[in-house]
Coordinates of C-alpha atoms in Angstrom, one line a residue:
Chain L
M1 CA 8.0 -14.3 -1.9
E2 CA 4.5 -15.5 -0.5
F3 CA 1.9 -13.6 1.5
S4 CA -0.4 -14.9 3.6
S5 CA -3.0 -12.5 2.7
K6 CA -4.2 -11.4 -0.9
L7 CA -4.8 -7.8 0.0
L8 CA -1.2 -7.6 1.5
E9 CA 0.0 -9.2 -1.8
K10 CA -2.0 -6.9 -4.5
A11 CA -1.4 -3.9 -2.4
V12 CA 2.5 -4.8 -2.4
N13 CA 2.0 -5.9 -6.2
E14 CA 1.0 -2.6 -7.5
M15 CA 3.2 -0.4 -4.8
A16 CA 6.4 -2.3 -6.9
Q17 CA 5.3 -0.8 -9.8
L18 CA 6.7 2.6 -9.1
P19 CA 10.5 3.3 -10.2
G20 CA 13.4 2.1 -7.9
I21 CA 11.1 0.4 -5.4
G22 CA 11.3 -3.5 -5.1
K23 CA 9.2 -5.9 -3.6
R24 CA 10.8 -6.2 0.0
T25 CA 11.0 -2.1 -0.2
A26 CA 6.9 -2.1 -1.3
L27 CA 6.1 -4.3 2.1
R28 CA 8.2 -2.1 3.9
L29 CA 6.1 0.7 2.7
V30 CA 2.5 -1.4 3.0
L31 CA 3.5 -2.5 6.8
H32 CA 4.0 1.0 8.0
L33 CA 0.8 1.9 6.5
L34 CA -0.9 -0.7 8.8
K35 CA 0.9 0.5 11.8
Q36 CA -0.6 4.1 10.9
P37 CA -4.0 5.5 11.6
K38 CA -6.2 4.6 8.7
E39 CA -7.3 8.2 7.7
Q40 CA -2.9 8.2 6.6
T41 CA -3.3 5.6 3.9
Q42 CA -7.2 7.1 3.1
F43 CA -5.3 10.6 2.7
L44 CA -2.4 9.2 0.7
A45 CA -4.9 7.1 -1.7
E46 CA -7.1 10.4 -2.1
S47 CA -4.3 12.6 -2.9
L48 CA -2.6 10.4 -5.4
Q49 CA -6.2 10.0 -7.5
T50 CA -7.2 13.8 -7.1
M51 CA -3.9 14.5 -8.9
R52 CA -4.0 12.0 -11.4
N53 CA -7.5 13.0 -12.1
E54 CA -7.5 16.9 -12.2
V55 CA -4.3 18.2 -12.7
Q56 CA -3.5 20.0 -15.7
Y57 CA -1.0 21.2 -17.5
C58 CA 0.4 24.7 -18.9
K59 CA -1.6 25.5 -22.3
S60 CA 1.3 27.7 -23.1
C61 CA 4.5 25.8 -21.2
H62 CA 2.8 22.4 -20.7
N63 CA 4.2 22.9 -16.8
I64 CA 2.2 20.9 -14.3
S65 CA -0.1 23.4 -13.4
D66 CA -3.5 23.4 -11.6
V67 CA -5.0 26.3 -13.5
E68 CA -5.4 26.7 -17.6
L69 CA -2.1 28.9 -17.5
C70 CA 0.5 28.5 -15.0
E71 CA 1.8 30.7 -12.6
I72 CA 4.9 32.0 -14.6
C73 CA 3.3 32.2 -18.0
C74 CA 0.9 34.5 -16.0
N75 CA 3.3 36.5 -14.5
E76 CA 3.7 39.9 -16.4
K77 CA 6.8 40.5 -14.4
R78 CA 9.1 37.9 -16.5
N79 CA 10.4 38.4 -19.5
H80 CA 8.1 36.7 -22.0
Q81 CA 10.9 37.0 -25.0
I82 CA 13.2 34.5 -23.5
V83 CA 12.1 31.0 -23.8
C84 CA 14.0 28.2 -21.4
V85 CA 13.8 24.8 -22.8
V86 CA 13.8 22.0 -20.1
E87 CA 12.9 18.4 -19.7
D88 CA 10.1 18.0 -17.1
I89 CA 8.7 19.8 -14.3
R90 CA 11.7 19.0 -11.9
D91 CA 14.4 21.3 -13.7
V92 CA 11.6 24.1 -13.6
M93 CA 11.8 23.3 -9.8
A94 CA 15.6 23.7 -9.8
I95 CA 16.3 26.3 -12.2
E96 CA 13.6 28.4 -10.4
N97 CA 15.2 27.9 -6.9
T98 CA 18.5 29.2 -8.7
G99 CA 16.5 32.7 -8.6
Q100 CA 18.6 33.3 -11.3
F101 CA 15.9 32.9 -14.3
K102 CA 13.4 36.0 -14.9
G103 CA 12.1 34.4 -18.2
I104 CA 9.2 31.8 -18.9
Y105 CA 9.6 28.0 -19.7
H106 CA 8.8 25.3 -22.2
V107 CA 8.6 21.8 -20.7
L108 CA 9.4 19.2 -23.5
G109 CA 8.2 16.4 -21.4
G110 CA 11.0 14.2 -22.0
K111 CA 13.7 13.5 -24.2
I112 CA 13.9 12.0 -27.8
S113 CA 14.9 8.3 -27.2
P114 CA 14.8 6.0 -29.9
I115 CA 16.0 3.4 -27.2
D116 CA 13.1 4.4 -25.2
G117 CA 10.4 4.5 -28.1
V118 CA 10.5 8.4 -27.3
G119 CA 10.6 10.0 -30.9
P120 CA 10.0 14.7 -31.7
S121 CA 6.6 13.7 -31.7
Q122 CA 6.0 12.4 -28.2
L123 CA 7.4 15.6 -27.3
N124 CA 6.5 19.2 -26.5
I125 CA 8.2 20.3 -29.9
V126 CA 5.1 21.5 -32.5
T127 CA 4.0 24.0 -29.6
L128 CA 7.3 25.6 -28.8
V129 CA 8.3 26.3 -33.3
E130 CA 5.0 27.7 -33.2
K131 CA 5.9 30.4 -30.4
V132 CA 9.1 30.9 -32.1
S133 CA 7.4 31.4 -35.4
S134 CA 5.0 33.6 -34.1
G135 CA 7.8 36.3 -33.5
R136 CA 7.8 36.9 -29.9
V137 CA 10.5 34.8 -28.8
A138 CA 13.9 36.4 -28.9
E139 CA 16.1 34.0 -27.6
V140 CA 16.0 30.2 -26.9
I141 CA 17.7 28.6 -23.7
F142 CA 18.8 25.2 -24.0
A143 CA 18.6 23.5 -20.9
L144 CA 18.7 20.0 -21.4
S145 CA 21.1 17.2 -19.7
S146 CA 24.2 16.9 -21.3
T147 CA 23.7 13.0 -22.6
M148 CA 23.2 12.0 -26.3
E149 CA 19.5 11.9 -26.1
G150 CA 19.4 15.8 -24.7
D151 CA 22.0 17.1 -27.2
T152 CA 19.8 15.4 -29.9
T153 CA 16.6 16.8 -28.9
N154 CA 18.8 20.1 -29.0
F155 CA 19.6 19.8 -32.3
Y156 CA 16.6 18.6 -33.3
I157 CA 15.0 21.6 -32.0
F158 CA 17.8 24.0 -33.0
R159 CA 17.2 22.8 -36.7
Q160 CA 13.5 23.0 -36.7
I161 CA 13.6 27.0 -35.7
Q162 CA 16.9 27.9 -36.4
Q163 CA 14.9 29.6 -40.1
Y164 CA 13.6 32.2 -37.7
E165 CA 15.3 35.2 -36.6
V166 CA 15.7 34.3 -32.9
K167 CA 18.9 34.1 -30.7
T168 CA 19.7 30.2 -29.2
S169 CA 22.2 29.3 -26.5
T170 CA 22.5 26.5 -24.3
I171 CA 23.5 26.8 -20.6
A172 CA 27.2 26.6 -19.5
R173 CA 28.8 23.0 -19.2
G174 CA 31.8 23.3 -17.2
I175 CA 33.6 22.0 -13.7
S176 CA 31.0 22.0 -10.8
V177 CA 31.4 25.0 -8.0
G178 CA 33.2 23.1 -5.6
D179 CA 34.8 20.6 -7.6
E180 CA 38.4 19.2 -7.5
L181 CA 40.1 20.0 -11.3
E182 CA 41.9 16.6 -11.3
Y183 CA 38.4 14.3 -11.2
A184 CA 36.4 16.4 -13.5
D185 CA 36.2 14.1 -17.0
E186 CA 38.1 15.3 -20.0
I187 CA 35.3 16.6 -22.3
T188 CA 34.3 18.8 -19.9
L189 CA 37.6 20.2 -18.6
G190 CA 38.3 20.8 -22.2
R191 CA 35.5 22.7 -23.0
S192 CA 35.8 24.4 -19.4
I193 CA 38.8 26.0 -21.1
L194 CA 37.4 26.8 -24.9
N195 CA 34.7 28.3 -22.8
R196 CA 36.0 30.0 -20.8
I197 CA 35.0 33.3 -19.2
P198 CA 35.9 37.2 -18.1
F199 CA 37.1 36.9 -14.7
E200 CA 35.1 39.7 -13.8
N201 CA 31.8 37.9 -14.5
T202 CA 32.6 35.3 -11.6
M203 CA 32.1 38.0 -8.8
K204 CA 28.7 39.3 -10.4
S205 CA 27.1 35.6 -9.6
S206 CA 26.4 35.5 -5.9
Chain F
M1 CA 10.7 22.7 -3.1
E2 CA 7.8 25.6 -4.5
F3 CA 5.5 23.2 -6.3
S4 CA 3.2 24.9 -9.7
S5 CA 0.5 23.0 -8.5
K6 CA -0.9 22.4 -5.1
L7 CA -2.5 18.9 -6.1
L8 CA 0.7 18.0 -7.2
E9 CA 2.2 19.4 -4.0
K10 CA -0.2 17.5 -1.9
A11 CA 0.5 14.5 -3.1
V12 CA 4.2 14.7 -2.9
N13 CA 3.5 15.5 0.6
E14 CA 1.8 12.7 1.5
M15 CA 3.9 10.6 -0.4
A16 CA 6.9 11.5 1.6
Q17 CA 5.1 10.5 5.0
L18 CA 6.3 6.9 4.3
P19 CA 9.2 5.8 5.8
G20 CA 12.5 5.9 3.7
I21 CA 10.8 8.5 1.1
G22 CA 12.2 12.0 1.2
K23 CA 10.4 15.0 -0.8
R24 CA 12.6 14.1 -4.2
T25 CA 12.1 10.7 -4.3
A26 CA 8.4 11.4 -3.7
L27 CA 8.4 13.9 -6.6
R28 CA 9.7 11.2 -9.2
L29 CA 7.5 8.5 -8.3
V30 CA 4.5 11.1 -8.4
L31 CA 5.7 12.6 -11.5
H32 CA 6.0 8.8 -13.0
L33 CA 2.4 8.1 -12.3
L34 CA 1.4 11.0 -13.9
K35 CA 3.0 9.7 -17.0
Q36 CA 1.1 6.2 -16.7
P37 CA -2.4 5.8 -17.4
K38 CA -4.8 7.1 -15.0
E39 CA -6.1 3.3 -13.9
Q40 CA -2.4 2.6 -12.7
T41 CA -3.1 5.3 -9.8
Q42 CA -6.8 4.3 -9.3
F43 CA -5.3 0.7 -8.5
L44 CA -2.9 1.3 -6.2
A45 CA -4.6 4.2 -4.5
E46 CA -7.9 1.3 -4.6
S47 CA -5.6 -1.8 -3.3
L48 CA -3.8 0.4 -0.6
Q49 CA -7.2 1.3 0.8
T50 CA -9.1 -1.5 0.0
M51 CA -6.2 -3.5 2.3
R52 CA -5.5 -0.8 5.0
N53 CA -9.2 -1.1 5.7
E54 CA -10.3 -4.8 5.1
V55 CA -7.0 -6.5 6.4
Q56 CA -6.9 -8.6 9.4
Y57 CA -5.3 -10.2 11.8
C58 CA -4.9 -13.7 12.7
K59 CA -6.8 -14.3 16.6
S60 CA -4.3 -16.8 17.4
C61 CA -0.7 -15.6 16.1
H62 CA -1.6 -12.1 14.7
N63 CA -0.2 -13.0 11.5
I64 CA -1.6 -10.5 9.1
S65 CA -4.6 -12.9 7.3
D66 CA -7.6 -12.4 5.0
V67 CA -9.6 -14.7 7.3
E68 CA -10.1 -14.8 11.3
L69 CA -7.6 -17.8 11.8
C70 CA -4.2 -18.0 9.5
E71 CA -3.4 -20.5 6.9
I72 CA -0.6 -21.6 9.2
C73 CA -2.9 -21.6 12.6
C74 CA -5.5 -23.4 10.4
N75 CA -2.4 -25.9 8.8
E76 CA -3.0 -29.4 10.5
K77 CA 0.0 -31.0 9.6
R78 CA 1.7 -28.4 11.4
N79 CA 3.2 -28.8 14.8
H80 CA 1.1 -26.6 17.5
Q81 CA 2.9 -27.6 20.4
I82 CA 6.2 -25.3 18.8
V83 CA 5.4 -21.6 18.8
C84 CA 8.4 -19.4 16.9
V85 CA 8.2 -15.6 18.7
V86 CA 8.9 -13.5 16.1
E87 CA 8.7 -9.8 15.6
D88 CA 6.9 -9.2 12.3
I89 CA 5.1 -10.6 9.6
R90 CA 8.3 -10.2 7.2
D91 CA 9.9 -12.4 9.9
V92 CA 7.5 -15.4 9.4
M93 CA 8.0 -14.9 5.9
A94 CA 11.4 -15.2 5.9
I95 CA 11.3 -18.2 8.1
E96 CA 8.6 -20.1 6.1
N97 CA 11.0 -19.4 2.7
T98 CA 13.5 -21.9 4.5
G99 CA 10.9 -24.4 4.7
Q100 CA 13.0 -25.6 7.8
F101 CA 10.2 -25.0 10.5
K102 CA 6.9 -26.9 10.5
G103 CA 5.7 -25.4 13.9
I104 CA 3.5 -22.3 14.4
Y105 CA 4.4 -18.6 15.0
H106 CA 3.2 -15.9 17.1
V107 CA 3.9 -12.0 15.9
L108 CA 4.4 -9.8 18.6
G109 CA 4.2 -6.8 16.0
G110 CA 7.3 -5.0 17.4
K111 CA 10.3 -5.2 20.0
I112 CA 10.0 -3.3 23.5
S113 CA 11.7 0.0 22.7
P114 CA 11.3 2.9 25.4
I115 CA 13.3 5.0 23.2
D116 CA 10.8 4.8 20.6
G117 CA 7.5 4.6 23.3
V118 CA 6.6 1.0 22.6
G119 CA 6.5 -1.1 26.2
P120 CA 5.3 -4.5 26.4
S121 CA 1.8 -3.5 26.6
Q122 CA 1.6 -2.6 22.7
L123 CA 2.9 -6.0 21.7
N124 CA 1.0 -9.0 21.5
I125 CA 2.7 -11.0 24.8
V126 CA -0.2 -11.3 27.1
T127 CA -1.7 -13.3 24.3
L128 CA 1.3 -15.8 24.1
V129 CA 1.8 -16.6 27.2
E130 CA -1.9 -17.4 27.6
K131 CA -0.9 -19.9 25.3
V132 CA 1.4 -21.3 26.7
S133 CA -0.6 -21.2 30.4
S134 CA -2.6 -23.5 28.2
G135 CA -0.2 -26.0 28.6
R136 CA -1.0 -27.0 25.0
V137 CA 3.0 -25.3 24.0
A138 CA 5.8 -27.8 24.2
E139 CA 8.4 -25.2 23.3
V140 CA 9.0 -21.5 22.6
I141 CA 11.7 -20.3 20.0
F142 CA 12.5 -16.7 20.2
A143 CA 13.6 -15.6 16.6
L144 CA 13.9 -11.9 17.3
S145 CA 16.9 -9.5 15.9
S146 CA 20.0 -10.0 18.0
T147 CA 19.5 -6.2 19.2
M148 CA 19.1 -4.7 23.1
E149 CA 15.7 -4.3 21.9
G150 CA 15.2 -7.9 20.9
D151 CA 16.8 -9.1 23.7
T152 CA 15.3 -7.2 26.4
T153 CA 11.7 -8.5 24.6
N154 CA 13.4 -11.6 25.1
F155 CA 14.2 -11.9 28.6
Y156 CA 10.8 -10.0 29.6
I157 CA 8.7 -12.9 27.7
F158 CA 11.0 -15.4 29.0
R159 CA 10.2 -14.3 33.0
Q160 CA 6.6 -14.1 31.9
I161 CA 6.6 -17.6 30.7
Q162 CA 9.5 -19.4 33.1
Q163 CA 6.5 -20.4 35.5
Y164 CA 4.9 -22.7 33.3
E165 CA 6.6 -26.1 31.7
V166 CA 7.9 -25.0 28.6
K167 CA 11.2 -25.3 26.8
T168 CA 12.6 -22.4 25.6
S169 CA 15.2 -21.6 22.7
T170 CA 16.5 -19.0 20.1
I171 CA 17.8 -19.2 17.1
A172 CA 21.5 -19.9 16.8
R173 CA 23.8 -17.0 16.4
G174 CA 27.0 -17.4 14.8
I175 CA 28.5 -16.9 11.8
S176 CA 26.8 -16.3 8.3
V177 CA 26.7 -19.0 5.4
G178 CA 29.4 -17.9 3.0
D179 CA 31.0 -15.1 5.6
E180 CA 34.8 -14.9 5.9
L181 CA 36.0 -15.0 9.5
E182 CA 38.2 -12.3 9.6
Y183 CA 35.4 -9.8 8.8
A184 CA 33.0 -11.5 11.9
D185 CA 32.5 -9.0 14.7
E186 CA 34.5 -10.3 17.8
I187 CA 31.0 -11.2 20.0
T188 CA 29.7 -13.2 16.9
L189 CA 32.8 -15.3 17.0
G190 CA 32.9 -15.5 20.6
R191 CA 29.4 -17.0 20.6
S192 CA 29.9 -19.2 17.7
I193 CA 32.8 -21.1 19.3
L194 CA 31.2 -21.4 22.7
N195 CA 28.0 -22.3 21.4
R196 CA 29.5 -24.8 19.3
I197 CA 27.9 -27.8 17.3
P198 CA 28.5 -31.3 16.2
F199 CA 30.2 -31.5 13.0
E200 CA 27.5 -34.3 11.7
N201 CA 25.0 -31.7 11.8
T202 CA 26.4 -29.3 9.2
M203 CA 25.8 -32.3 6.8
K204 CA 22.3 -32.7 7.6
S205 CA 21.3 -29.6 6.4
S206 CA 21.1 -28.8 2.8

């Protein structure tokens, strides 16, 4: 792609470094900005820089926060004995949206994935083990995605904390609500039969 | 969507104003920036701002340029008597990539589209008419997309310049190279038969 302006080319190249944004999409976005008032570009640029430079991570759960201790960790109405281990902040948002969880979180910041060069030391595992070893945690819920990396991470953490007196659980795997059985994969269907639940339980959930 | 940080929320909201970027995608992009070195966000923000504030439009063809007169308009080897009218700078890039056009361009900056509130006065039509009326243009090629808006714009410009002695043409509409006839729409196929070309011509093009 040849550009008639170096400034334009530079902006497109920077934009195209974002995941899922190719050169063509980047050009479309940049040309859109050119058609909008200058303030829009300024607000976008400033908000990105301010966010990148000033955002903090909760020192307890590593969730993104504007203060030292995030709102969830500060909230005394929540059950601080139940810790839900998630991969990143998007999972916290997804679980919070369900309104079904009243404990606290622990954000790992990724999954163990040797292929991507991510080892246990790059994740927030040490602080989780410290939290558990202090004896203030009654249950650890693993809520990572059900992939090879997710399972590996679960197992790694489980090995680190099994010496302490703590209950561990994982979120239920099964057929999604609204899904047709015939399209479900065998492993999921098999597990959903093995881990069947009392029928009365389904009537409790909204 | 509830965010645990106002800074994050602001950045996501600004990002989500770009076309085709929803809140979820915006969050994914912003979280990606958080994982990268601070410099990447800084470079992105700075390049966008510099581009928005300093980019210039060629005073002759309205193409994006870093100088007053763009490279194409400055190029004395090009035929300044043939003007190709296009919607925006992406079309210039697309046509330049073919290497088949040696004339100059005129970038309208959009198409006449009452639904979107775009009238002729918002487009660079006056300067085109001036260029034609000066008598230095021998042929105007309409290269707008073949839509209702494109055809309207073509016709509007044609009415403005038909009083001057200038040849007008439009890029050929027909079956794309590599396309199967059975999937072509009737209008395109019909036109491609009406506007058939001597077979020898197809052997000239690469």
